[in-house]
XYZ file of C-alpha atoms in Angstrom:
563
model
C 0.000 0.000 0.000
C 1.350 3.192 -0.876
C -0.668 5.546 0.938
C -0.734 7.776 -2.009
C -3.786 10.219 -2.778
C -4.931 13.053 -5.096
C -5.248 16.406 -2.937
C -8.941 16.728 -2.971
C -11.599 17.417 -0.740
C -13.575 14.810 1.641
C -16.299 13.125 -0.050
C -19.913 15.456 0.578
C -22.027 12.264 -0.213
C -21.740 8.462 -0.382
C -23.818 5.991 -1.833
C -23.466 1.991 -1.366
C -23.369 -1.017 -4.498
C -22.410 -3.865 -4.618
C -19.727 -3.090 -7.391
C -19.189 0.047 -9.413
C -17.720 0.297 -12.704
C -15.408 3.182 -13.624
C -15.832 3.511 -17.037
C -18.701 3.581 -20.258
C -16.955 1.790 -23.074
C -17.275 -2.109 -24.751
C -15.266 -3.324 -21.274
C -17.420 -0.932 -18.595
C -21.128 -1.053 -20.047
C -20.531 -5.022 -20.734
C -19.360 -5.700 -16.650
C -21.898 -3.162 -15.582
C -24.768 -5.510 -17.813
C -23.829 -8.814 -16.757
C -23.074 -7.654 -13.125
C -26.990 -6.389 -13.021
C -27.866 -9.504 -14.840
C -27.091 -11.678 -11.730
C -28.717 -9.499 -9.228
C -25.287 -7.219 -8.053
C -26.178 -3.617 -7.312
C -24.243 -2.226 -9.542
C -23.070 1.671 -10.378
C -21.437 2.955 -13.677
C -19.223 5.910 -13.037
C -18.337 7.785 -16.310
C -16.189 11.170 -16.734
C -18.150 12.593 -19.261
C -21.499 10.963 -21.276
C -22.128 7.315 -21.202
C -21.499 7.089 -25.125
C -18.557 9.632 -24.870
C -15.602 7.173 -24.206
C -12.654 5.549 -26.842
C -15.204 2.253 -27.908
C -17.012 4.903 -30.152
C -14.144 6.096 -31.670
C -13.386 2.818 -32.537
C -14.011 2.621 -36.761
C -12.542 -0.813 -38.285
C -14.163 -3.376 -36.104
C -14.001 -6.476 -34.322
C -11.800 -9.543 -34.773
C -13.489 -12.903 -33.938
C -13.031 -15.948 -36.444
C -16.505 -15.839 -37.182
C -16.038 -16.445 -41.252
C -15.643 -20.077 -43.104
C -12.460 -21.809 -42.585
C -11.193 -19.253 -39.701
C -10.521 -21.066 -36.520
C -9.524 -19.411 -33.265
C -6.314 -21.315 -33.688
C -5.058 -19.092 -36.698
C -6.507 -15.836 -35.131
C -4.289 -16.998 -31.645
C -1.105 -17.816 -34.461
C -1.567 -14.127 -35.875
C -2.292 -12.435 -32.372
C 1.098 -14.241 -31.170
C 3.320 -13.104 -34.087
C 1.863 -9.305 -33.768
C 2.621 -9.664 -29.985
C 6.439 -10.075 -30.528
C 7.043 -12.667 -28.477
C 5.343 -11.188 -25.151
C 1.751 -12.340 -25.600
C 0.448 -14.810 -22.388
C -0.477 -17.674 -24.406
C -2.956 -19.180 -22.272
C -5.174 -15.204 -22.252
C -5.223 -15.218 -25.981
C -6.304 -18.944 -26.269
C -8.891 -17.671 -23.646
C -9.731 -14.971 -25.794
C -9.820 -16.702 -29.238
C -11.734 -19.559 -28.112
C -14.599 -17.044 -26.138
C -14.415 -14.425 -28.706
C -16.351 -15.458 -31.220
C -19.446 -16.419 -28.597
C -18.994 -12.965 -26.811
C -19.578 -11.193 -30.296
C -22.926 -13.220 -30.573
C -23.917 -12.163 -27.300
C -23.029 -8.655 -28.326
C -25.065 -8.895 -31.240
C -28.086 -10.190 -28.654
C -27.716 -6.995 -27.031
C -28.272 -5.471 -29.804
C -24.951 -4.087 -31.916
C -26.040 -4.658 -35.715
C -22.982 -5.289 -37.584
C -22.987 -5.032 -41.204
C -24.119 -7.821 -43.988
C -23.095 -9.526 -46.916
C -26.026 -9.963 -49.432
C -26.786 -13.314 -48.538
C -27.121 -12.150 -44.985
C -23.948 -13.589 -43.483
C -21.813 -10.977 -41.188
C -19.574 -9.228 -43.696
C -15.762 -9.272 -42.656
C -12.607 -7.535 -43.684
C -9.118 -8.095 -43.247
C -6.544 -5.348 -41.413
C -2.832 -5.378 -40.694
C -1.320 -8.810 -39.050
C -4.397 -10.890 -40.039
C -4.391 -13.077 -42.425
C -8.011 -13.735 -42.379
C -10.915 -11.641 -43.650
C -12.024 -12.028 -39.531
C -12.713 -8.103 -38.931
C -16.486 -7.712 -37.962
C -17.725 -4.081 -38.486
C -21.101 -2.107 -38.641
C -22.293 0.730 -40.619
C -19.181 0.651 -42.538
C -16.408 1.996 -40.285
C -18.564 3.205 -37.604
C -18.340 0.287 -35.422
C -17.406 1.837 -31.976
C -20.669 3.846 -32.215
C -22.557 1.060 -33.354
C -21.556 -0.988 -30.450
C -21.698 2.135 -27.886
C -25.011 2.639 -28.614
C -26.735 -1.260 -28.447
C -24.210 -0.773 -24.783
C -25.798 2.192 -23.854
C -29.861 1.502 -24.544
C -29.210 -1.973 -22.741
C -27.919 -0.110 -19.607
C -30.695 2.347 -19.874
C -33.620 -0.666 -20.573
C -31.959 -2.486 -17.622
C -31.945 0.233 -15.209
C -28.628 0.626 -13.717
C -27.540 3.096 -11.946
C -25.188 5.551 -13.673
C -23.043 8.511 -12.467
C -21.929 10.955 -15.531
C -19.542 13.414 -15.453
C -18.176 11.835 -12.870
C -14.016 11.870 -12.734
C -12.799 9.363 -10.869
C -10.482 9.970 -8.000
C -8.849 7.514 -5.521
C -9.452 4.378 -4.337
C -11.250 3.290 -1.082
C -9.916 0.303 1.146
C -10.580 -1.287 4.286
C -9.128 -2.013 7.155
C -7.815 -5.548 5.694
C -6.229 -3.261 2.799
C -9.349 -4.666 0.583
C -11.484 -2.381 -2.120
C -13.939 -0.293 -0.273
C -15.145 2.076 -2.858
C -13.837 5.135 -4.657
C -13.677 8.590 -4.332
C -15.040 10.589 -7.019
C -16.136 14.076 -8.262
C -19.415 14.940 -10.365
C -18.671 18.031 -12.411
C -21.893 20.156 -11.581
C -24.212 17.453 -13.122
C -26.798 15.052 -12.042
C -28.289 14.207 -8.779
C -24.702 14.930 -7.294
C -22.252 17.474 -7.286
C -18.800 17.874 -5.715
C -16.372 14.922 -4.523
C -18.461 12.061 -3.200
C -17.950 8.174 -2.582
C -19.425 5.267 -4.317
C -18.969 2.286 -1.010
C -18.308 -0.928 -2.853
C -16.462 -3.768 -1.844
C -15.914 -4.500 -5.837
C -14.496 -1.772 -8.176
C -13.750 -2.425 -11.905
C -12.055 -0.059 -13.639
C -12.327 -0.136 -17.542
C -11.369 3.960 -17.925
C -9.756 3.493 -20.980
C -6.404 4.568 -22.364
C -3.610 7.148 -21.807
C -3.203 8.587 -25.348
C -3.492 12.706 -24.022
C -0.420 12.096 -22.596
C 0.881 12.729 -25.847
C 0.498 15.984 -27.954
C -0.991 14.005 -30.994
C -3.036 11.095 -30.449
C -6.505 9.319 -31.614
C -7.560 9.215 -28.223
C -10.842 11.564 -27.310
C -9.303 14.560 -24.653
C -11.201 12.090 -21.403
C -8.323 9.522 -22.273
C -5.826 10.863 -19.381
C -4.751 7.689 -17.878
C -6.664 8.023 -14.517
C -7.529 4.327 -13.923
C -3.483 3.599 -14.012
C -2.889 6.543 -11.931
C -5.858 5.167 -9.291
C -4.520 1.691 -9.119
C -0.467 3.029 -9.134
C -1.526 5.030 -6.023
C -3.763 2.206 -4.712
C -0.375 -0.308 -5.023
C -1.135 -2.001 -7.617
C 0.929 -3.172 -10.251
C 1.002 -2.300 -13.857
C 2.872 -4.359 -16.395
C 4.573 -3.690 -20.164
C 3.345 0.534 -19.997
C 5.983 0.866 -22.242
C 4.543 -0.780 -25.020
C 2.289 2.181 -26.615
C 1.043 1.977 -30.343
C 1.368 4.579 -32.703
C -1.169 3.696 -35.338
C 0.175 4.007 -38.596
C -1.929 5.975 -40.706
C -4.033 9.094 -38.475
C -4.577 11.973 -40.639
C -2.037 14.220 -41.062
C -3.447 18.034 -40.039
C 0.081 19.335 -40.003
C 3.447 19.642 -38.008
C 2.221 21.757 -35.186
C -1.306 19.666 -34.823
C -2.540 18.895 -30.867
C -5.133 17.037 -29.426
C -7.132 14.588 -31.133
C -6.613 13.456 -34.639
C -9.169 11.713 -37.232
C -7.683 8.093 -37.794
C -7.743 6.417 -40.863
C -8.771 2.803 -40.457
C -6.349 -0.147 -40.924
C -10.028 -1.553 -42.635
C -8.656 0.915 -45.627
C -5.327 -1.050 -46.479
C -7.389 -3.770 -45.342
C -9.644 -2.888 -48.817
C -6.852 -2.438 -50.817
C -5.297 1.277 -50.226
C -1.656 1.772 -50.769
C 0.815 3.415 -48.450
C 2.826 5.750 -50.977
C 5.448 8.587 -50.367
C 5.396 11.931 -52.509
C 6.196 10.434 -56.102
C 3.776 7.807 -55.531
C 6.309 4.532 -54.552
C 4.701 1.973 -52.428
C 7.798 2.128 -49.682
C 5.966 -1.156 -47.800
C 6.777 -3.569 -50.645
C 9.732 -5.660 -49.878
C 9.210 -4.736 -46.202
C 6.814 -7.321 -44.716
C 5.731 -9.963 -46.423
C 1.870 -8.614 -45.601
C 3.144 -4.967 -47.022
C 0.659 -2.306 -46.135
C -1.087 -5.208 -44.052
C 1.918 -5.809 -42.040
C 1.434 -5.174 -38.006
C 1.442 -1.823 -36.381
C 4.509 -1.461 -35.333
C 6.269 -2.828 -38.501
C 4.035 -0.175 -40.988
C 4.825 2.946 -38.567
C 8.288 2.209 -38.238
C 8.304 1.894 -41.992
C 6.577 5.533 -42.341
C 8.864 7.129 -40.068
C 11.457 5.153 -41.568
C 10.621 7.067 -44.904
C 9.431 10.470 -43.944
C 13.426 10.668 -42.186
C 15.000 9.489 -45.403
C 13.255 11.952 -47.263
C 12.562 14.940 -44.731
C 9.253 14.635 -44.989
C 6.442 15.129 -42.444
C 4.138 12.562 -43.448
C 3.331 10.074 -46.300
C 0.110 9.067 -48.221
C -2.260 6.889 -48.506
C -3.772 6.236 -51.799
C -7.526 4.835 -52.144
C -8.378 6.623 -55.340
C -8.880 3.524 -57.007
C -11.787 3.151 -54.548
C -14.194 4.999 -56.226
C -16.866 7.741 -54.829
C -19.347 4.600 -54.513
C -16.985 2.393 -51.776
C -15.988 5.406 -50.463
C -19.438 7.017 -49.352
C -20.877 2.881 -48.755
C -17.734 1.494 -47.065
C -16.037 4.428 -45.016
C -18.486 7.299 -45.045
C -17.429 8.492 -41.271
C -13.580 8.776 -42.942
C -14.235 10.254 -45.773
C -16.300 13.223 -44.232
C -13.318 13.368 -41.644
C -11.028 14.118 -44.966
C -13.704 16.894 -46.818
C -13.378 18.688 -43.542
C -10.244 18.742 -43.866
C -10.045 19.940 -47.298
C -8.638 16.561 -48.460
C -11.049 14.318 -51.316
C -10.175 10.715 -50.816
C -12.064 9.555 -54.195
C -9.461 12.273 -56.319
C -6.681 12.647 -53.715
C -3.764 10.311 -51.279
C -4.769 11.083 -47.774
C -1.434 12.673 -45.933
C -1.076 10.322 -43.000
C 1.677 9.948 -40.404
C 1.905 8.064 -36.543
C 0.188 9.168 -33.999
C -0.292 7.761 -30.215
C -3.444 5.203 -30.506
C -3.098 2.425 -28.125
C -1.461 1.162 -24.709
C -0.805 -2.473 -24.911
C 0.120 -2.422 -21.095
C -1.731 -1.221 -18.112
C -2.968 -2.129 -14.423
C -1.675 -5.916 -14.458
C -4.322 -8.814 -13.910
C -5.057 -12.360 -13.744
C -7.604 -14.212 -16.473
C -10.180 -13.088 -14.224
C -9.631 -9.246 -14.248
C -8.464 -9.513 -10.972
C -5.720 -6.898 -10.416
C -2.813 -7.281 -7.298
C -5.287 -5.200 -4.739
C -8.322 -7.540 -3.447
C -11.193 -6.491 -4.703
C -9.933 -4.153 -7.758
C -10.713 -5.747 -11.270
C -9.635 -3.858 -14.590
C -10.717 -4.521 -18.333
C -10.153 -3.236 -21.558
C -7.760 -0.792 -22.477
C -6.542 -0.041 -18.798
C -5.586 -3.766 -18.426
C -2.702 -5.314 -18.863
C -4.095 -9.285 -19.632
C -1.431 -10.868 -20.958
C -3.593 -10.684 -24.518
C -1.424 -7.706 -26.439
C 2.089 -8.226 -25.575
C 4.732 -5.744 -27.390
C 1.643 -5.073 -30.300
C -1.463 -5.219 -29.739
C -3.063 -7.361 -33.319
C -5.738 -4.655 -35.239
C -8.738 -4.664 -33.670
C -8.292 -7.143 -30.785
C -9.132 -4.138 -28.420
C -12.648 -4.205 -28.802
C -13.134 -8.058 -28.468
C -10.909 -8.133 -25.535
C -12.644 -5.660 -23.393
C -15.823 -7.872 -24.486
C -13.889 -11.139 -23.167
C -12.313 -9.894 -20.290
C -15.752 -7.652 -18.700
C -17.634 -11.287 -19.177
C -14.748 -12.706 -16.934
C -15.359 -10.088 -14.307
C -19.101 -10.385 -14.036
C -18.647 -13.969 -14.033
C -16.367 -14.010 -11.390
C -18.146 -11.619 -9.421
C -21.441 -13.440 -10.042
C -19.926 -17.061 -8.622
C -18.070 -15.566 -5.634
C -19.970 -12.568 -5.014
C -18.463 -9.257 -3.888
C -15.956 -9.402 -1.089
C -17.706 -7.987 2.366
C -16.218 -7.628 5.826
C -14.354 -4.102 7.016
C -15.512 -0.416 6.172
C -13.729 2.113 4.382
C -10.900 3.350 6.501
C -8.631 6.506 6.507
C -5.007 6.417 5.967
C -3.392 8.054 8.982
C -1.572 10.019 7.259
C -1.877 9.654 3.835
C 0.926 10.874 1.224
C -1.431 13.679 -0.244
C -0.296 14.969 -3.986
C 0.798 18.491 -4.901
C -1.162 18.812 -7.966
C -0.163 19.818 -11.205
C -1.487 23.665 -12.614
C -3.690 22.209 -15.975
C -1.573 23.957 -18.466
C 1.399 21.690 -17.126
C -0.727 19.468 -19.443
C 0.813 20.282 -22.585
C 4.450 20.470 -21.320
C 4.283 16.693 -20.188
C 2.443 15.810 -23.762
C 5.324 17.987 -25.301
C 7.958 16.006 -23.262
C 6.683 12.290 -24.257
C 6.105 13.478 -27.458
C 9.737 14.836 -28.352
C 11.912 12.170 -26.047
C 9.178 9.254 -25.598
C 7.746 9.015 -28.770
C 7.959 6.506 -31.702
C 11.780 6.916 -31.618
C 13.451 6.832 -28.393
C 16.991 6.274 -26.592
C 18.241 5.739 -23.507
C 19.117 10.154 -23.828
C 15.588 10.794 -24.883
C 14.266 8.848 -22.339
C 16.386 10.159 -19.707
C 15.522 13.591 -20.858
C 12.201 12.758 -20.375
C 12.587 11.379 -16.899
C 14.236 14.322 -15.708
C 12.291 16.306 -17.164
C 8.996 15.255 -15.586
C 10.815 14.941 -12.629
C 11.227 18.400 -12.627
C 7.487 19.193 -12.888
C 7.092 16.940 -9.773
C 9.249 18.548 -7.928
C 8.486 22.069 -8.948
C 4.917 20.886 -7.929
C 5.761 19.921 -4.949
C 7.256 23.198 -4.307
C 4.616 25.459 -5.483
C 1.520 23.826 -3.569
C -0.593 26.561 -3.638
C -0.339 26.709 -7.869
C -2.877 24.256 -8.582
C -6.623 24.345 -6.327
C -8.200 20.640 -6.695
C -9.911 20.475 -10.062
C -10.497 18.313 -12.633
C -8.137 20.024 -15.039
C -5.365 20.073 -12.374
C -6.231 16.140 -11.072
C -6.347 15.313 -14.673
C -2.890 16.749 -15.578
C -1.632 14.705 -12.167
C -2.569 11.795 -13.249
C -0.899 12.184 -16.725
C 2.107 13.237 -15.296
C 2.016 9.622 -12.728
C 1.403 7.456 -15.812
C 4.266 9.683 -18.307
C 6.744 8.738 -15.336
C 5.967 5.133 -15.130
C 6.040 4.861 -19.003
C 9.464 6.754 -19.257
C 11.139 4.187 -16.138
C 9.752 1.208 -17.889
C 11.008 2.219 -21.712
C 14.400 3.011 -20.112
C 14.764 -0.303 -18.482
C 13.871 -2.091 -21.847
C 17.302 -1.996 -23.532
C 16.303 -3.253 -26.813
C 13.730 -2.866 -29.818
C 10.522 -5.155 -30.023
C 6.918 -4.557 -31.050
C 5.820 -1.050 -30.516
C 8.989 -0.231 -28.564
C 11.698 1.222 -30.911
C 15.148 2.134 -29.371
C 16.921 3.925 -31.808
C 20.591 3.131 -29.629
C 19.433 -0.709 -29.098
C 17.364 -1.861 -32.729
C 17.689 -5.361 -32.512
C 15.191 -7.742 -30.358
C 17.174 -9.322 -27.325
C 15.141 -12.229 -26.461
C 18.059 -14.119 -24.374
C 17.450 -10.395 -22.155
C 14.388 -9.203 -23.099
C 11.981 -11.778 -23.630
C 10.477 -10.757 -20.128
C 7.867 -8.481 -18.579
C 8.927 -4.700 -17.163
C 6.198 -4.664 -13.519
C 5.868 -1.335 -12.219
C 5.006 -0.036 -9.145
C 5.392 2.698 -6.961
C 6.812 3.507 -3.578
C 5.042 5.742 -0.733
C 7.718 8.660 -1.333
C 6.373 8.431 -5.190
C 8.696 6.478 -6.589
C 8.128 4.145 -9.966
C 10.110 0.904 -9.195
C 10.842 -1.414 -12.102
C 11.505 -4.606 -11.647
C 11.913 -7.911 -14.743
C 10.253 -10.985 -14.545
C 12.839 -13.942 -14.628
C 10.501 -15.432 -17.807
C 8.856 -14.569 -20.355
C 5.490 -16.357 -18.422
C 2.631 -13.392 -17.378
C 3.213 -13.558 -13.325
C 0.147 -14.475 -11.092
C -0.990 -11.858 -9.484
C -0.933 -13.458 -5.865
C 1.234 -16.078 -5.374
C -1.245 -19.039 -3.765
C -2.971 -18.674 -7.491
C -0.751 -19.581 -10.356
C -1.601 -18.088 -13.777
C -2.027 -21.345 -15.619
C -4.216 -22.649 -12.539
C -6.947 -19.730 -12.830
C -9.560 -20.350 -14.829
């Protein structure tokens, strides 16, 4: 336990489940269902609307081998290669094997995922698949296609939801079990001000940590608070360094912030071309899927190219599309490209790398169940086992599905833990918090020294750098009054210092990590997991796992023991 806690003010209000869910995507709203299913009072806690979170963002789809002649076996064979030799085996066969059930029951709910014309689900292929196995709905809209079936089952069900809602600390007992969170509801609602939900089982499924980065695909909610929570809580989080840059987000120019309007893998997927100024397909010879290669392998490749040619971005050519595929198969991208003064059906989209996707998070067990009692995590936040160094295209969605049926299973057999209070730390390690516009200097800081490229300079830059910000922080107390803007830019600074130890300590090149000073793959070295934690001065400790095997998260419960 590390003590640790946001400065913030005692909770006004309190109100008693039997689990509450921190978060509104694919992983939350599925938990939060199958929780109320079985009879659990259960409370979703959301930081802004419930249809407001990454899942709807979400435009190629869902992988599943759903089509004739796919088997889970050759989706687990192309999940393994993408993972570069870090994926837990036994978590993808889990989610593989379930996967292609879980989408049926998601499709019960109520997501309508597009057709072929005789009525079967129509699939496509994207990069590190070599199936057609991606399922999608209303072209490439199939985050808000899911999102909403999610979001009218929670509403037809009845449970209890909290929006607006930003997420604060965790609550424990005196046994150092979950109690609850803390939380505060920004002037919305029944509730207002910092409050508690009292629940002796907390999931968190908040989502990703993309904002801590000046470019990303991430929506501006994505600031890594449910890795923050459990850091400070004493959990563990595992492989943080391994963040994806997806390949191919639209390219709005050198000095663009915030979030960016991806271009779907589902587009190569179709056919497109990944081209540099005079029009050479740069990905031939590369892989042997070219353009359909994984992640990691296509944006190295771009920023391979844009350096050899001082360029700040490359293309992607779909001409040969046609207006009729373009308005039928990817209307949501192409109106993201009008706006933006760029015609698809005449014209190569500019495209470069931007941040997209943390294969690591809050390390758990093929239950959800994190290294606090009574703390669960799905989706994005998680850190399964499932995504090793490179998280395969459009495994996200399917594994926040697989993993949030896990937790609601679990919770549903054993039933939520119940025995001490909430207590209060005697005296708590309380947080200096961050001013908000500190918020772009840590994005600016990842981005320049933690980026794509990196080094064991950059990344020490960065390290000091943040450090810096801590301590200044620490010094200035009185700069930043408990907000959300100022607990929001705390928690990205937490999770940009854990990311930073952990790429340091990984002296070598694999997946989505690239060291510039260290390019090969060291798998005599390397072919382990980087666990983080942190210390009650605020410390992030690092320490590597003596095999390549995902650690159980308590040691009476080994990992290839838990169901």
């Amino acid at each position: 336990m590390t003590g640790i806690r946001l400065h913030a003010p005692e909770p006004g209000w309190a109100i008693d489940a039997d689990v509450v869910v921190v978060g509104s995507g694919v992983a939350g709203l599925t938990v939060a269902l199958r929780c109320s299913a079985a009879g659990l009072r259960t409370v979703v806690v959301t930081k802004a609307n419930l249809d407001d979170g990454s899942t709807r963002w979400a435009q190629g789809g869902i992988a599943a081998a759903l089509g004739e002649g796919d088997t889970p076996e050759q989706h687990l064979d192309d999940t393994l290669v993408a993972g570069a030799g870090l994926c837990d085996e036994p978590a993808v066969r889990l989610l593989v094997t379930e996967g292609p059930d879980a989408v049926r029951r998601l499709m019960a709910t109520g997501a309508d995922f597009d057709r072929t014309a005789d009525g079967e689900i129509a699939l496509t292929r994207e990069g590190g698949h070599h199936r057609r196995r991606i399922a999608h709905a209303g072209g490439d809209a199939t985050g808000a296609e899911i999102s909403r079936a999610l979001v009218e089952a929670i509403r037809a069900q009845g449970v209890r939801t909290i929006e607006h809602a930003l997420v604060l600390d965790l609550l424990k007992d005196e046994e150092g079990r979950t109690a609850g969170v803390t939380l505060h509801v920004m002037g919305e609602g029944q509730h207002d001000g910092v409050g508690a939900v009292r629940a002796p089982a907390v999931v968190l499924a908040t989502g990703g940590m993309g904002q801590v980065f000046s470019a990303t695909t991430n929506p501006s909610v994505s600031t890594g608070d449910g890795v923050a929570l459990a850091l400070r809580a004493g959990a563990e989080v595992s492989d943080l360094e391994f963040v994806q840059f997806h390949p191919t987000v639209l390219f709005l120019g050198a000095g663009a912030e915030g979030q960016q309007p991806l271009v779907s893998e589902a587009v190569r997927g179709e056919g497109a071309h990944l081209v540099d100024a005079d029009g050479v397909r740069f990905m031939l010879g590369q892989h042997e899927l070219a353009e359909l290669a994984p992640r990691d392998v296509v944006a190295k490749a771009i920023t391979r190219r844009m350096g050899e040619q001082g360029a700040e971005h490359m293309y992607l050519d779909a001409r040969h599309f046609g207006a009729e595929m373009w308005e039928h198969r990817f209307p949501t991208i192409l109106a993201a490209c009008r706006a933006h003064g760029i015609d698809p059906v005449t014209d190569p989209i500019p495209v470069a790398p931007a941040a997209h996707y943390a294969s690591g998070g809050v390390r758990t067990d093929l239950r959800g169940r994190t290294t606090v009692p009574g703390l669960y995590a799905c989706g994005e936040v998680a850190c399964t086992g499932v995504h090793g160094a490179n998280r395969l295209a459009s495994n996200s969605l399917l594994e926040g599905l697989v993993f949030a049926e896990r937790i609601a299973a679990d919770l549903a057999e054993h039933g939520p833990h119940r025995e001490g209070a909430p207590r209060t730390e005697a005296e708590p390690t309380v947080l200096a918090l961050l001013p908000p516009e500190a918020r772009r200097e840590i994005q600016r800081i990842m981005t320049r020294y933690a980026g794509v490229l990196r080094s064991a300079a950059s990344l020490t830059a960065a390290a000091d750098a943040l450090e810096a910000l801590r301590e200044g922080a620490e010094e200035e107390r009185k700069a930043a009054v408990p907000g959300v803007d100022a607990w929001e830019t705390t928690n990205l600074l937490c999770v940009a210092r854990v990311l930073a130890a952990a790429a340091l300590a990984r002296e070598e090149t694999r997946g989505c990590h690239w060291r510039e000073d260290r390019p090969d793959r060291d798998d005599e070295r390397w072919r382990r997991h980087l666990v983080v934690r942190l210390t009650p001065d605020r410390r992030p400790v690092v320490r590597t796992t003596e095999t390549a095997d995902f650690p159980p998260v308590t040691p009476e419960a080994p990992r290839e023991q838990q169901p």
